Structures are given as structure tokens and as C-alpha cells.
Amino acid sequence: MSDHLSEKSARLTQSEIRNMTIECTKQNGINLAQGVCDLPLQDQVKQGAHEAIDRGINSYTRYDGRYELREAICQKAQQYNKIDCDPEKNIVVSAGATGAFFITCLSLLNPGDEMILFEPYYGYHLNTLLTLDLKPRFATLTPPDWQFDIEELEKLCTPKTRAIMINTPANPCGKVFTREELKQLAAFSIKHDLIVYTDEIYEYFLYDGREHISPASLEEIKDRTITISGFSKTYSITGWRIGYCICDEKWTTSIGHINDLIYVCAPAPLQLGVANGLKQLPQSFYQSIREDYQSIRDEFCSILEQNGMIPYIPQGAYYVLTDVSKVPGKSSKEKAMTILNTTGIASVPGNAFYINGDGENLVRFCFAKEKAVLEQAYENLQKLQIH
Ligand code: PLP
């Protein structure tokens, strides 16, 4: 029997994040490579799911998700994101933000169409495009503030460019796009008639008083924007696979049909757990995300500095891209391995976020970890002995 893989499958290499996780497990190390949030589950979310199972909610849901969840997402979208929406017209619940991005690309774009991604990028965005035979075009975000250059974006556009992806707050660099920047991107997307994809999975992880602005709240682009988000990060439920997209009703039915084909539905009782969380968790829960993570960010970045590394202080999300020029190694992979071998701490080599050999002096650490794990990491980092 032939053991050949499909071309697409062969093209998908093992992600560096997973590679580093494997290396880390071999050494029984501390995994700051993976963006898995280890924090406890909120009772309201847990109880909502328990009750749903007790009530026998075990069947397929409608292709766009349970009404209770769509309604709760709508309320939150109106209040927090300032997005106008209707639970029956504008929402498709899917298998996480990852599933939502996949089905919206498959529904709206054709092979050969181009999407602009900002670099450093999130690997799943790139791999989703490649798997669907879509073409990424890369626009640079320049540190330390990760600014983009509208002239560069203009030059990237070809007659095949159909979409742009805005990830705010961004993984891996932590950029939070400002209203002025989004207005500029809105004008650009109108000029070139682009669909605006936005990934807002870190929408509550914001530091130094920053505001999360959803591109779909800008009147001029609300009809062309697909807002993608989910609850993996906010509620620390990465394994539940609950996410969604919000978009104009001209698109939701087709997106829902593709969702039905690929995932059928997101897990039914878990949809109700999330709906309960959305209804019952107080505003103080979301406020404490900002405060708690900001204080971890500050401590984490200062420990990195004390140990000879230079963190690019993130504006949001829970990763730190860090300049590790002084760490021995010829590439970001070698540098990440030096850090792992000396301290037992796994990070992601910076070149995993760049297409053409950049990022070799960078690694990414994830700081969404329990206090005890972080304290052990702080102690271990001293073994690096770089000053
Ligand atoms: N989008 C971004 C930017 C992420 O960093 C991640 C997880 O790391 C996801 C989406 C995954 O979200 P989900 O678990 O809802 O698929």
C-alpha cells in the first residue's frame, strides 16, 4: 500500500511550538512555549456545562450554534466590542477561533486569492491560508511599537488581493492596534475592496489602560469585516473548542453550511457552559484579567532583563517576544535550545513567526502560567548567566 501523503499534508511541517513542547517534555522542563493557559476554570462556566449534561443536552446543535450562546455573544459584542449584531443573523459558533477562521476563509475566498498578514504572524493563520491554496502577502510590523507602513501595504496589493488579517491584541508581538491605525487600515481596505478578517481572541488581555477596538465597530467597514474570537483564552478552556465569527448576514448562511460540513457543531453542553459564563460572570472578572496579567507581564519582563535578555514589552495578549542576541547559538532555534538546556525553560524560536529568515535573535515566552510555575521559571532563568 502506498504511504504517500497528500501534497497539502506533506507541506504542513510540525510547528516549532509543538517541537519545543516535545523537547521540553523530554527534559521534564517548564513549557513557556505553548499558549496554553493553565489557570482555573470559573465556576459559572463549569456549572453551565454540568447542568447542560445533566439536562441531557447531548445532540447536534443548529449549524450556527445554540441560541443561548449566540444571544449571549451578541450581548457581549454590543456592549464590549460595540458591534451591531443579531443572534439570528450575524453569528456562527464554531470549533474555536481556529475553526471560525478556517470556515470563513473556505466560504469567502478562492484558491489563488491573496490575504495580507502582518509579520511576525501567528502560524495557524499562515497554515490555514496555505492549506486552502490561498496566498499570504506579508506586511512588516516594526518593533518596538510594531508599527506598519501604509506605503508597504499599498505595494503589496495586486488584483488578486482579497483580504487582510488584523490580529489585535496580536500573537506573538502583543501589539494592540489603535483607533487611528484601524481607521487607516479601514480606508486601505475600502480603497482595495478587501474583506477585513480580525482575530480578537486576546480581546480582554490589555495593558497600561489600553482599549480594545474591534474593526467591525468602525461604521465604514462593518459590512466587510469578519470578527473572529472565542473563549479559549478568556475562560482558560483551550480544549473545549468554542469560538465564533460575527459578520454581515449576506455571509452567515454560507459560512454556517461550511461549518456544518466540517465540524457539524461545537460541543453542545460546552456551548451552554460558555453561555452561562457570559451571562453570569461579573465585569470585575474581565477587569481582573487586565490587572493580574499586567502584573505578571511586568514581573516577567523585569526578570528577563535581569538575566541579560531584552523583552519587547507587550501591549496586550500574554506573550513576550524577547531579544536574545546575547544567548549563545547561531539561530533562534539554537538559542531557544541553549535556554532550554541551561534553564529547563522552553520558548518558541523567533523564526517561527517570520517567513524569510528573520527573527533569528528572538524567542517568544508565554507568561499565562500559574504562580508556582513562574516562580520556578524565574529561579531557573538565573542559570543563563548572561549579563
Ligand atoms: N488566534 C490566535 C491569535 C491565537 O494565538 C490562538 C491560540 O494560540 C488562537 C487563535 C486559537 O484559538 P482557539 O483555541 O479558539 O482556536
mmCIF file of C-alpha atoms and ligand atoms in Angstrom:
data_model
loop_
_atom_site.group_PDB
_atom_site.id
_atom_site.type_symbol
_atom_site.label_atom_id
_atom_site.label_comp_id
_atom_site.label_asym_id
_atom_site.label_seq_id
_atom_site.Cartn_x
_atom_site.Cartn_y
_atom_site.Cartn_z
ATOM 1 C CA MET A 1 0.000 0.000 0.000
ATOM 2 C CA SER A 2 1.297 3.452 -0.867
ATOM 3 C CA ASP A 3 2.199 5.540 2.152
ATOM 4 C CA HIS A 4 2.164 8.828 0.249
ATOM 5 C CA LEU A 5 0.698 11.858 1.925
ATOM 6 C CA SER A 6 -1.361 14.419 0.078
ATOM 7 C CA GLU A 7 0.653 17.423 -1.137
ATOM 8 C CA LYS A 8 -1.046 19.646 1.403
ATOM 9 C CA SER A 9 -0.383 17.355 4.292
ATOM 10 C CA ALA A 10 3.259 16.953 3.309
ATOM 11 C CA ARG A 11 3.594 20.747 3.119
ATOM 12 C CA LEU A 12 2.445 21.211 6.714
ATOM 13 C CA THR A 13 5.521 20.865 8.863
ATOM 14 C CA GLN A 14 5.387 20.177 12.568
ATOM 15 C CA SER A 15 5.070 23.585 14.232
ATOM 16 C CA GLU A 16 8.055 24.861 16.214
ATOM 17 C CA ILE A 17 5.736 25.281 19.180
ATOM 18 C CA ARG A 18 4.956 21.582 19.157
ATOM 19 C CA ASN A 19 8.649 20.705 18.536
ATOM 20 C CA MET A 20 9.722 22.732 21.546
ATOM 21 C CA THR A 21 6.941 21.189 23.624
ATOM 22 C CA ILE A 22 8.280 17.717 22.745
ATOM 23 C CA GLU A 23 11.851 18.763 23.641
ATOM 24 C CA CYS A 24 10.556 20.269 26.864
ATOM 25 C CA THR A 25 8.678 17.110 27.858
ATOM 26 C CA LYS A 26 11.815 15.006 27.244
ATOM 27 C CA GLN A 27 13.651 17.172 29.764
ATOM 28 C CA ASN A 28 10.698 17.450 32.137
ATOM 29 C CA GLY A 29 11.080 21.204 31.722
ATOM 30 C CA ILE A 30 8.826 24.249 32.107
ATOM 31 C CA ASN A 31 6.811 24.824 28.969
ATOM 32 C CA LEU A 32 6.632 28.549 28.227
ATOM 33 C CA ALA A 33 6.422 27.768 24.511
ATOM 34 C CA GLN A 34 2.776 26.840 24.229
ATOM 35 C CA GLY A 35 -0.010 29.405 24.610
ATOM 36 C CA VAL A 36 -1.991 27.150 26.897
ATOM 37 C CA CYS A 37 -3.446 28.982 29.812
ATOM 38 C CA ASP A 38 -3.226 26.770 32.906
ATOM 39 C CA LEU A 39 -5.438 28.913 35.110
ATOM 40 C CA PRO A 40 -8.512 27.528 36.920
ATOM 41 C CA LEU A 41 -11.938 27.262 35.314
ATOM 42 C CA GLN A 42 -14.587 29.743 36.535
ATOM 43 C CA ASP A 43 -17.470 28.090 38.432
ATOM 44 C CA GLN A 44 -20.139 29.779 36.303
ATOM 45 C CA VAL A 45 -18.670 28.243 33.140
ATOM 46 C CA LYS A 46 -18.215 24.840 34.753
ATOM 47 C CA GLN A 47 -21.728 24.777 36.240
ATOM 48 C CA GLY A 48 -23.325 25.801 32.955
ATOM 49 C CA ALA A 49 -21.734 22.781 31.255
ATOM 50 C CA HIS A 50 -22.566 20.411 34.144
ATOM 51 C CA GLU A 51 -26.193 21.490 34.109
ATOM 52 C CA ALA A 52 -26.395 21.050 30.344
ATOM 53 C CA ILE A 53 -25.079 17.489 30.618
ATOM 54 C CA ASP A 54 -27.490 16.782 33.493
ATOM 55 C CA ARG A 55 -30.353 18.108 31.352
ATOM 56 C CA GLY A 56 -29.359 15.712 28.559
ATOM 57 C CA ILE A 57 -28.100 18.307 26.070
ATOM 58 C CA ASN A 58 -26.170 15.769 24.039
ATOM 59 C CA SER A 59 -27.348 16.209 20.486
ATOM 60 C CA TYR A 60 -26.078 18.139 17.491
ATOM 61 C CA THR A 61 -26.865 21.819 17.748
ATOM 62 C CA ARG A 62 -28.055 24.001 14.895
ATOM 63 C CA TYR A 63 -25.240 24.561 12.370
ATOM 64 C CA ASP A 64 -24.583 28.066 13.713
ATOM 65 C CA GLY A 65 -24.712 27.136 17.425
ATOM 66 C CA ARG A 66 -27.222 27.118 20.301
ATOM 67 C CA TYR A 67 -29.440 30.192 20.501
ATOM 68 C CA GLU A 68 -28.497 30.803 24.162
ATOM 69 C CA LEU A 69 -24.842 31.154 23.175
ATOM 70 C CA ARG A 70 -25.452 33.260 20.074
ATOM 71 C CA GLU A 71 -27.628 35.572 22.132
ATOM 72 C CA ALA A 72 -25.021 35.881 24.887
ATOM 73 C CA ILE A 73 -22.253 36.524 22.328
ATOM 74 C CA CYS A 74 -24.400 39.209 20.722
ATOM 75 C CA GLN A 75 -24.958 40.974 24.007
ATOM 76 C CA LYS A 76 -21.273 40.923 24.789
ATOM 77 C CA ALA A 77 -20.396 42.055 21.246
ATOM 78 C CA GLN A 78 -22.769 45.003 21.511
ATOM 79 C CA GLN A 79 -21.567 46.064 24.933
ATOM 80 C CA TYR A 80 -17.846 45.343 24.811
ATOM 81 C CA ASN A 81 -16.970 45.371 21.112
ATOM 82 C CA LYS A 82 -19.537 47.986 20.019
ATOM 83 C CA ILE A 83 -20.540 45.693 17.163
ATOM 84 C CA ASP A 84 -24.115 45.854 15.970
ATOM 85 C CA CYS A 85 -25.450 42.300 15.646
ATOM 86 C CA ASP A 86 -28.441 39.978 15.770
ATOM 87 C CA PRO A 87 -28.169 36.418 17.180
ATOM 88 C CA GLU A 88 -30.263 35.021 14.308
ATOM 89 C CA LYS A 89 -28.406 36.782 11.507
ATOM 90 C CA ASN A 90 -24.812 37.584 12.275
ATOM 91 C CA ILE A 91 -23.189 34.807 14.325
ATOM 92 C CA VAL A 92 -21.758 31.378 13.610
ATOM 93 C CA VAL A 93 -20.428 29.407 16.586
ATOM 94 C CA SER A 94 -17.591 27.102 15.535
ATOM 95 C CA ALA A 95 -14.780 24.863 16.787
ATOM 96 C CA GLY A 96 -12.749 27.631 18.367
ATOM 97 C CA ALA A 97 -11.408 30.732 16.676
ATOM 98 C CA THR A 98 -9.275 28.338 14.622
ATOM 99 C CA GLY A 99 -12.366 26.647 13.213
ATOM 100 C CA ALA A 100 -14.050 30.004 12.630
ATOM 101 C CA PHE A 101 -11.084 31.276 10.606
ATOM 102 C CA PHE A 102 -10.949 28.095 8.528
ATOM 103 C CA ILE A 103 -14.643 28.097 7.626
ATOM 104 C CA THR A 104 -14.757 31.823 6.854
ATOM 105 C CA CYS A 105 -11.754 31.508 4.525
ATOM 106 C CA LEU A 106 -13.251 28.469 2.831
ATOM 107 C CA SER A 107 -16.604 30.212 2.414
ATOM 108 C CA LEU A 108 -15.413 33.543 1.056
ATOM 109 C CA LEU A 109 -12.133 33.037 -0.780
ATOM 110 C CA ASN A 110 -10.999 31.085 -3.836
ATOM 111 C CA PRO A 111 -7.706 29.267 -4.452
ATOM 112 C CA GLY A 112 -5.110 31.802 -5.579
ATOM 113 C CA ASP A 113 -6.716 34.711 -3.702
ATOM 114 C CA GLU A 114 -4.297 36.693 -1.565
ATOM 115 C CA MET A 115 -4.576 37.772 2.056
ATOM 116 C CA ILE A 116 -2.257 40.267 3.723
ATOM 117 C CA LEU A 117 -0.809 39.001 7.018
ATOM 118 C CA PHE A 118 1.258 41.141 9.350
ATOM 119 C CA GLU A 119 4.655 39.724 10.219
ATOM 120 C CA PRO A 120 5.529 38.462 12.858
ATOM 121 C CA TYR A 121 2.465 36.299 12.210
ATOM 122 C CA TYR A 122 0.521 33.614 14.062
ATOM 123 C CA GLY A 123 1.421 30.272 12.455
ATOM 124 C CA TYR A 124 -2.142 28.934 12.214
ATOM 125 C CA HIS A 125 -3.176 31.952 10.132
ATOM 126 C CA LEU A 126 -0.438 31.169 7.643
ATOM 127 C CA ASN A 127 -1.071 27.407 7.593
ATOM 128 C CA THR A 128 -4.810 27.882 7.144
ATOM 129 C CA LEU A 129 -4.145 30.014 4.063
ATOM 130 C CA LEU A 130 -1.634 27.525 2.653
ATOM 131 C CA THR A 131 -3.963 24.570 3.216
ATOM 132 C CA LEU A 132 -6.722 26.339 1.317
ATOM 133 C CA ASP A 133 -4.368 27.314 -1.557
ATOM 134 C CA LEU A 134 -4.667 30.962 -0.583
ATOM 135 C CA LYS A 135 -1.591 33.170 -0.930
ATOM 136 C CA PRO A 136 -0.202 35.092 2.034
ATOM 137 C CA ARG A 137 1.358 38.524 1.400
ATOM 138 C CA PHE A 138 3.452 39.773 4.299
ATOM 139 C CA ALA A 139 3.474 43.304 5.729
ATOM 140 C CA THR A 140 6.098 44.235 8.313
ATOM 141 C CA LEU A 141 5.382 45.260 11.877
ATOM 142 C CA THR A 142 8.455 47.128 13.126
ATOM 143 C CA PRO A 143 9.500 46.942 16.780
ATOM 144 C CA PRO A 144 9.399 48.287 19.428
ATOM 145 C CA ASP A 145 5.834 49.549 18.755
ATOM 146 C CA TRP A 146 5.212 47.148 15.876
ATOM 147 C CA GLN A 147 4.150 49.882 13.505
ATOM 148 C CA PHE A 148 3.137 49.191 9.927
ATOM 149 C CA ASP A 149 3.856 51.283 6.871
ATOM 150 C CA ILE A 150 0.828 52.016 4.708
ATOM 151 C CA GLU A 151 3.123 52.543 1.707
ATOM 152 C CA GLU A 152 4.385 48.984 2.076
ATOM 153 C CA LEU A 153 0.777 47.728 2.240
ATOM 154 C CA GLU A 154 -0.054 49.648 -0.935
ATOM 155 C CA LYS A 155 2.846 47.994 -2.728
ATOM 156 C CA LEU A 156 1.706 44.519 -1.642
ATOM 157 C CA CYS A 157 -1.698 44.803 -3.302
ATOM 158 C CA THR A 158 -2.259 43.012 -6.589
ATOM 159 C CA PRO A 159 -5.515 42.354 -8.483
ATOM 160 C CA LYS A 160 -5.653 39.030 -6.560
ATOM 161 C CA THR A 161 -5.557 40.619 -3.084
ATOM 162 C CA ARG A 162 -8.934 39.955 -1.486
ATOM 163 C CA ALA A 163 -8.405 40.265 2.244
ATOM 164 C CA ILE A 164 -6.316 41.495 5.155
ATOM 165 C CA MET A 165 -5.941 39.905 8.613
ATOM 166 C CA ILE A 166 -5.728 42.122 11.685
ATOM 167 C CA ASN A 167 -4.888 40.305 14.923
ATOM 168 C CA THR A 168 -5.481 42.626 17.873
ATOM 169 C CA PRO A 169 -4.096 42.144 20.517
ATOM 170 C CA ALA A 170 -1.535 40.259 18.451
ATOM 171 C CA ASN A 171 0.232 36.975 18.931
ATOM 172 C CA PRO A 172 3.270 36.889 19.092
ATOM 173 C CA CYS A 173 4.203 40.597 19.433
ATOM 174 C CA GLY A 174 1.395 41.823 21.726
ATOM 175 C CA LYS A 175 0.510 44.806 19.527
ATOM 176 C CA VAL A 176 -2.845 46.456 20.241
ATOM 177 C CA PHE A 177 -3.976 48.379 17.157
ATOM 178 C CA THR A 178 -5.057 51.964 17.916
ATOM 179 C CA ARG A 179 -8.185 53.620 16.540
ATOM 180 C CA GLU A 180 -6.037 55.777 14.230
ATOM 181 C CA GLU A 181 -4.251 52.722 12.840
ATOM 182 C CA LEU A 182 -7.537 50.896 12.319
ATOM 183 C CA LYS A 183 -9.006 53.934 10.552
ATOM 184 C CA GLN A 184 -6.001 53.895 8.222
ATOM 185 C CA LEU A 185 -6.470 50.172 7.547
ATOM 186 C CA ALA A 186 -10.203 50.720 7.048
ATOM 187 C CA ALA A 187 -9.547 53.322 4.340
ATOM 188 C CA PHE A 188 -6.991 50.983 2.761
ATOM 189 C CA SER A 189 -9.445 48.056 2.734
ATOM 190 C CA ILE A 190 -12.179 50.193 1.165
ATOM 191 C CA LYS A 191 -9.776 51.513 -1.473
ATOM 192 C CA HIS A 192 -8.786 47.975 -2.496
ATOM 193 C CA ASP A 193 -12.179 46.374 -1.780
ATOM 194 C CA LEU A 194 -10.753 43.917 0.749
ATOM 195 C CA ILE A 195 -12.509 41.706 3.286
ATOM 196 C CA VAL A 196 -11.197 42.558 6.760
ATOM 197 C CA TYR A 197 -10.562 39.475 8.903
ATOM 198 C CA THR A 198 -9.874 40.229 12.536
ATOM 199 C CA ASP A 199 -8.745 37.753 15.179
ATOM 200 C CA GLU A 200 -9.616 39.139 18.613
ATOM 201 C CA ILE A 201 -9.074 36.070 20.793
ATOM 202 C CA TYR A 202 -6.985 38.145 23.265
ATOM 203 C CA GLU A 203 -9.551 40.968 23.434
ATOM 204 C CA TYR A 204 -9.534 41.118 27.248
ATOM 205 C CA PHE A 205 -5.752 40.912 27.687
ATOM 206 C CA LEU A 206 -4.834 44.610 27.581
ATOM 207 C CA TYR A 207 -2.197 46.533 29.493
ATOM 208 C CA ASP A 208 -1.438 50.079 30.603
ATOM 209 C CA GLY A 209 -5.066 51.163 30.216
ATOM 210 C CA ARG A 210 -5.260 50.327 26.504
ATOM 211 C CA GLU A 211 -8.663 49.985 24.859
ATOM 212 C CA HIS A 212 -9.649 47.072 22.645
ATOM 213 C CA ILE A 213 -11.107 48.409 19.423
ATOM 214 C CA SER A 214 -12.922 45.979 17.162
ATOM 215 C CA PRO A 215 -12.516 46.896 13.497
ATOM 216 C CA ALA A 216 -16.212 45.982 12.971
ATOM 217 C CA SER A 217 -17.149 48.858 15.295
ATOM 218 C CA LEU A 218 -15.929 51.281 12.614
ATOM 219 C CA GLU A 219 -19.052 52.170 10.665
ATOM 220 C CA GLU A 220 -17.229 52.409 7.332
ATOM 221 C CA ILE A 221 -16.051 48.758 7.359
ATOM 222 C CA LYS A 222 -18.645 46.926 9.441
ATOM 223 C CA ASP A 223 -20.148 45.299 6.315
ATOM 224 C CA ARG A 224 -16.816 43.927 5.090
ATOM 225 C CA THR A 225 -15.401 42.755 8.440
ATOM 226 C CA ILE A 226 -15.368 39.206 9.797
ATOM 227 C CA THR A 227 -14.768 39.315 13.538
ATOM 228 C CA ILE A 228 -13.291 36.084 14.867
ATOM 229 C CA SER A 229 -12.943 35.320 18.545
ATOM 230 C CA GLY A 230 -13.536 32.647 21.151
ATOM 231 C CA PHE A 231 -13.286 31.665 24.787
ATOM 232 C CA SER A 232 -10.135 29.521 24.915
ATOM 233 C CA LYS A 233 -8.084 32.317 26.401
ATOM 234 C CA THR A 234 -10.607 34.425 28.327
ATOM 235 C CA TYR A 235 -12.041 31.434 30.207
ATOM 236 C CA SER A 236 -8.908 29.215 30.053
ATOM 237 C CA ILE A 237 -10.751 26.479 28.134
ATOM 238 C CA THR A 238 -8.448 25.799 25.194
ATOM 239 C CA GLY A 239 -9.639 22.168 24.986
ATOM 240 C CA TRP A 240 -13.355 22.999 24.830
ATOM 241 C CA ARG A 241 -13.186 24.320 21.265
ATOM 242 C CA ILE A 242 -15.749 27.116 21.428
ATOM 243 C CA GLY A 243 -15.275 30.121 19.162
ATOM 244 C CA TYR A 244 -17.314 32.142 16.697
ATOM 245 C CA CYS A 245 -17.412 34.637 13.887
ATOM 246 C CA ILE A 246 -19.590 37.724 13.582
ATOM 247 C CA CYS A 247 -20.261 39.142 10.142
ATOM 248 C CA ASP A 248 -22.796 40.645 7.793
ATOM 249 C CA GLU A 249 -25.858 38.467 7.190
ATOM 250 C CA LYS A 250 -25.031 38.182 3.483
ATOM 251 C CA TRP A 251 -22.311 35.733 4.547
ATOM 252 C CA THR A 252 -23.544 33.857 7.642
ATOM 253 C CA THR A 253 -25.658 31.175 5.956
ATOM 254 C CA SER A 254 -22.838 30.044 3.647
ATOM 255 C CA ILE A 255 -20.337 30.132 6.490
ATOM 256 C CA GLY A 256 -22.779 28.122 8.623
ATOM 257 C CA HIS A 257 -23.136 25.480 5.897
ATOM 258 C CA ILE A 258 -19.374 25.042 5.666
ATOM 259 C CA ASN A 259 -19.227 24.887 9.469
ATOM 260 C CA ASP A 260 -21.846 22.128 9.365
ATOM 261 C CA LEU A 261 -19.874 20.210 6.743
ATOM 262 C CA ILE A 262 -16.555 20.322 8.566
ATOM 263 C CA TYR A 263 -17.375 20.408 12.289
ATOM 264 C CA VAL A 264 -21.160 19.782 12.351
ATOM 265 C CA CYS A 265 -21.276 21.862 15.528
ATOM 266 C CA ALA A 266 -19.229 22.907 18.531
ATOM 267 C CA PRO A 267 -19.733 20.631 21.612
ATOM 268 C CA ALA A 268 -23.337 21.195 22.701
ATOM 269 C CA PRO A 269 -23.093 21.208 26.529
ATOM 270 C CA LEU A 270 -19.900 23.229 26.406
ATOM 271 C CA GLN A 271 -21.671 25.886 24.327
ATOM 272 C CA LEU A 272 -24.076 26.237 27.256
ATOM 273 C CA GLY A 273 -21.215 26.407 29.764
ATOM 274 C CA VAL A 274 -19.788 29.376 27.882
ATOM 275 C CA ALA A 275 -23.244 30.984 27.535
ATOM 276 C CA ASN A 276 -23.641 30.747 31.302
ATOM 277 C CA GLY A 277 -20.214 32.294 31.841
ATOM 278 C CA LEU A 278 -21.093 35.182 29.538
ATOM 279 C CA LYS A 279 -24.363 35.778 31.362
ATOM 280 C CA GLN A 280 -23.148 35.412 34.914
ATOM 281 C CA LEU A 281 -19.537 36.460 35.239
ATOM 282 C CA PRO A 282 -19.272 39.985 36.650
ATOM 283 C CA GLN A 283 -17.387 42.813 34.928
ATOM 284 C CA SER A 284 -14.783 42.532 37.684
ATOM 285 C CA PHE A 285 -13.726 39.153 36.217
ATOM 286 C CA TYR A 286 -12.700 40.816 32.946
ATOM 287 C CA GLN A 287 -11.093 43.721 34.778
ATOM 288 C CA SER A 288 -9.032 41.312 36.862
ATOM 289 C CA ILE A 289 -7.667 39.685 33.675
ATOM 290 C CA ARG A 290 -6.066 43.024 32.774
ATOM 291 C CA GLU A 291 -4.739 43.670 36.248
ATOM 292 C CA ASP A 292 -3.473 40.179 37.005
ATOM 293 C CA TYR A 293 -1.771 39.667 33.660
ATOM 294 C CA GLN A 294 -0.279 43.149 33.674
ATOM 295 C CA SER A 295 1.436 42.477 36.963
ATOM 296 C CA ILE A 296 2.732 39.111 35.679
ATOM 297 C CA ARG A 297 3.900 40.824 32.478
ATOM 298 C CA ASP A 298 5.812 43.437 34.464
ATOM 299 C CA GLU A 299 7.482 40.890 36.706
ATOM 300 C CA PHE A 300 8.254 38.505 33.833
ATOM 301 C CA CYS A 301 9.804 41.241 31.678
ATOM 302 C CA SER A 302 11.909 42.569 34.509
ATOM 303 C CA ILE A 303 13.267 39.060 35.260
ATOM 304 C CA LEU A 304 14.153 38.640 31.571
ATOM 305 C CA GLU A 305 16.075 41.921 31.668
ATOM 306 C CA GLN A 306 17.893 40.960 34.856
ATOM 307 C CA ASN A 307 19.042 37.838 33.054
ATOM 308 C CA GLY A 308 20.540 39.520 30.001
ATOM 309 C CA MET A 309 17.583 39.414 27.598
ATOM 310 C CA ILE A 310 15.637 42.366 26.175
ATOM 311 C CA PRO A 311 11.852 41.948 26.194
ATOM 312 C CA TYR A 312 9.651 43.902 23.781
ATOM 313 C CA ILE A 313 7.074 44.855 26.390
ATOM 314 C CA PRO A 314 3.702 43.589 25.060
ATOM 315 C CA GLN A 315 0.716 45.968 24.912
ATOM 316 C CA GLY A 316 -1.696 43.033 25.134
ATOM 317 C CA ALA A 317 -2.032 39.199 24.868
ATOM 318 C CA TYR A 318 0.227 37.026 27.038
ATOM 319 C CA TYR A 319 3.468 36.501 25.173
ATOM 320 C CA VAL A 320 6.779 38.364 25.205
ATOM 321 C CA LEU A 321 8.907 38.486 22.094
ATOM 322 C CA THR A 322 12.383 38.802 23.535
ATOM 323 C CA ASP A 323 15.710 39.819 22.019
ATOM 324 C CA VAL A 324 18.146 37.044 22.873
ATOM 325 C CA SER A 325 21.142 38.322 20.860
ATOM 326 C CA LYS A 326 23.437 37.595 23.796
ATOM 327 C CA VAL A 327 22.309 33.974 24.204
ATOM 328 C CA PRO A 328 24.777 31.562 22.532
ATOM 329 C CA GLY A 329 23.597 29.996 19.284
ATOM 330 C CA LYS A 330 23.701 30.767 15.558
ATOM 331 C CA SER A 331 19.940 30.733 15.016
ATOM 332 C CA SER A 332 16.812 31.340 17.065
ATOM 333 C CA LYS A 333 16.365 27.550 17.272
ATOM 334 C CA GLU A 334 19.872 27.125 18.698
ATOM 335 C CA LYS A 335 19.285 29.996 21.109
ATOM 336 C CA ALA A 336 15.969 28.525 22.266
ATOM 337 C CA MET A 337 17.719 25.161 22.745
ATOM 338 C CA THR A 338 20.511 26.864 24.766
ATOM 339 C CA ILE A 339 17.835 28.379 27.009
ATOM 340 C CA LEU A 340 16.071 25.017 27.335
ATOM 341 C CA ASN A 341 19.269 23.073 28.012
ATOM 342 C CA THR A 342 20.562 25.545 30.618
ATOM 343 C CA THR A 343 17.358 26.517 32.393
ATOM 344 C CA GLY A 344 14.811 23.815 31.516
ATOM 345 C CA ILE A 345 12.549 26.513 30.056
ATOM 346 C CA ALA A 346 11.019 26.053 26.609
ATOM 347 C CA SER A 347 10.352 29.075 24.382
ATOM 348 C CA VAL A 348 9.497 29.379 20.684
ATOM 349 C CA PRO A 349 12.327 30.279 18.263
ATOM 350 C CA GLY A 350 11.616 33.669 16.644
ATOM 351 C CA ASN A 351 11.969 32.423 13.069
ATOM 352 C CA ALA A 352 8.672 30.535 13.557
ATOM 353 C CA PHE A 353 6.944 33.921 13.147
ATOM 354 C CA TYR A 354 8.741 35.141 10.011
ATOM 355 C CA ILE A 355 8.727 33.781 6.510
ATOM 356 C CA ASN A 356 12.159 34.683 5.176
ATOM 357 C CA GLY A 357 14.784 34.078 7.784
ATOM 358 C CA ASP A 358 14.030 36.998 10.140
ATOM 359 C CA GLY A 359 13.503 36.674 13.860
ATOM 360 C CA GLU A 360 16.789 34.822 14.438
ATOM 361 C CA ASN A 361 17.578 36.941 17.509
ATOM 362 C CA LEU A 362 14.120 36.476 19.005
ATOM 363 C CA VAL A 363 12.312 33.926 21.115
ATOM 364 C CA ARG A 364 8.729 34.036 22.418
ATOM 365 C CA PHE A 365 7.821 33.247 26.002
ATOM 366 C CA CYS A 366 4.229 32.672 27.156
ATOM 367 C CA PHE A 367 3.532 34.023 30.650
ATOM 368 C CA ALA A 368 -0.020 32.673 31.138
ATOM 369 C CA LYS A 369 1.099 30.226 33.815
ATOM 370 C CA GLU A 370 0.377 29.536 37.445
ATOM 371 C CA LYS A 371 2.356 31.450 40.064
ATOM 372 C CA ALA A 372 4.362 28.405 41.226
ATOM 373 C CA VAL A 373 5.426 27.592 37.649
ATOM 374 C CA LEU A 374 6.502 31.179 37.038
ATOM 375 C CA GLU A 375 8.445 31.331 40.277
ATOM 376 C CA GLN A 376 10.341 28.192 39.324
ATOM 377 C CA ALA A 377 10.996 29.715 35.889
ATOM 378 C CA TYR A 378 12.353 32.921 37.479
ATOM 379 C CA GLU A 379 14.757 30.891 39.584
ATOM 380 C CA ASN A 380 15.869 28.736 36.643
ATOM 381 C CA LEU A 381 16.471 31.734 34.361
ATOM 382 C CA GLN A 382 19.330 32.800 36.608
ATOM 383 C CA LYS A 383 21.264 29.780 35.338
ATOM 384 C CA LEU A 384 21.669 31.516 31.983
ATOM 385 C CA GLN A 385 24.438 33.707 33.440
ATOM 386 C CA ILE A 386 24.312 36.330 30.674
ATOM 387 C CA HIS A 387 24.887 39.953 31.678
HETATM 388 N N1 PLP B 1 -5.847 33.074 17.389
HETATM 389 C C1 PLP B 1 -4.681 33.408 17.953
HETATM 390 C C2 PLP B 1 -4.035 34.678 17.557
HETATM 391 C C3 PLP B 1 -4.082 32.557 18.885
HETATM 392 O O1 PLP B 1 -2.920 32.883 19.423
HETATM 393 C C4 PLP B 1 -4.715 31.351 19.229
HETATM 394 C C5 PLP B 1 -4.102 30.398 20.188
HETATM 395 O O2 PLP B 1 -2.940 30.437 20.492
HETATM 396 C C6 PLP B 1 -5.926 31.044 18.622
HETATM 397 C C7 PLP B 1 -6.478 31.928 17.699
HETATM 398 C C8 PLP B 1 -6.630 29.753 18.928
HETATM 399 O O3 PLP B 1 -7.914 29.995 19.369
HETATM 400 P P1 PLP B 1 -8.935 28.771 19.577
HETATM 401 O O4 PLP B 1 -8.436 27.955 20.707
HETATM 402 O O5 PLP B 1 -10.230 29.464 19.887
HETATM 403 O O6 PLP B 1 -8.982 28.027 18.305
#
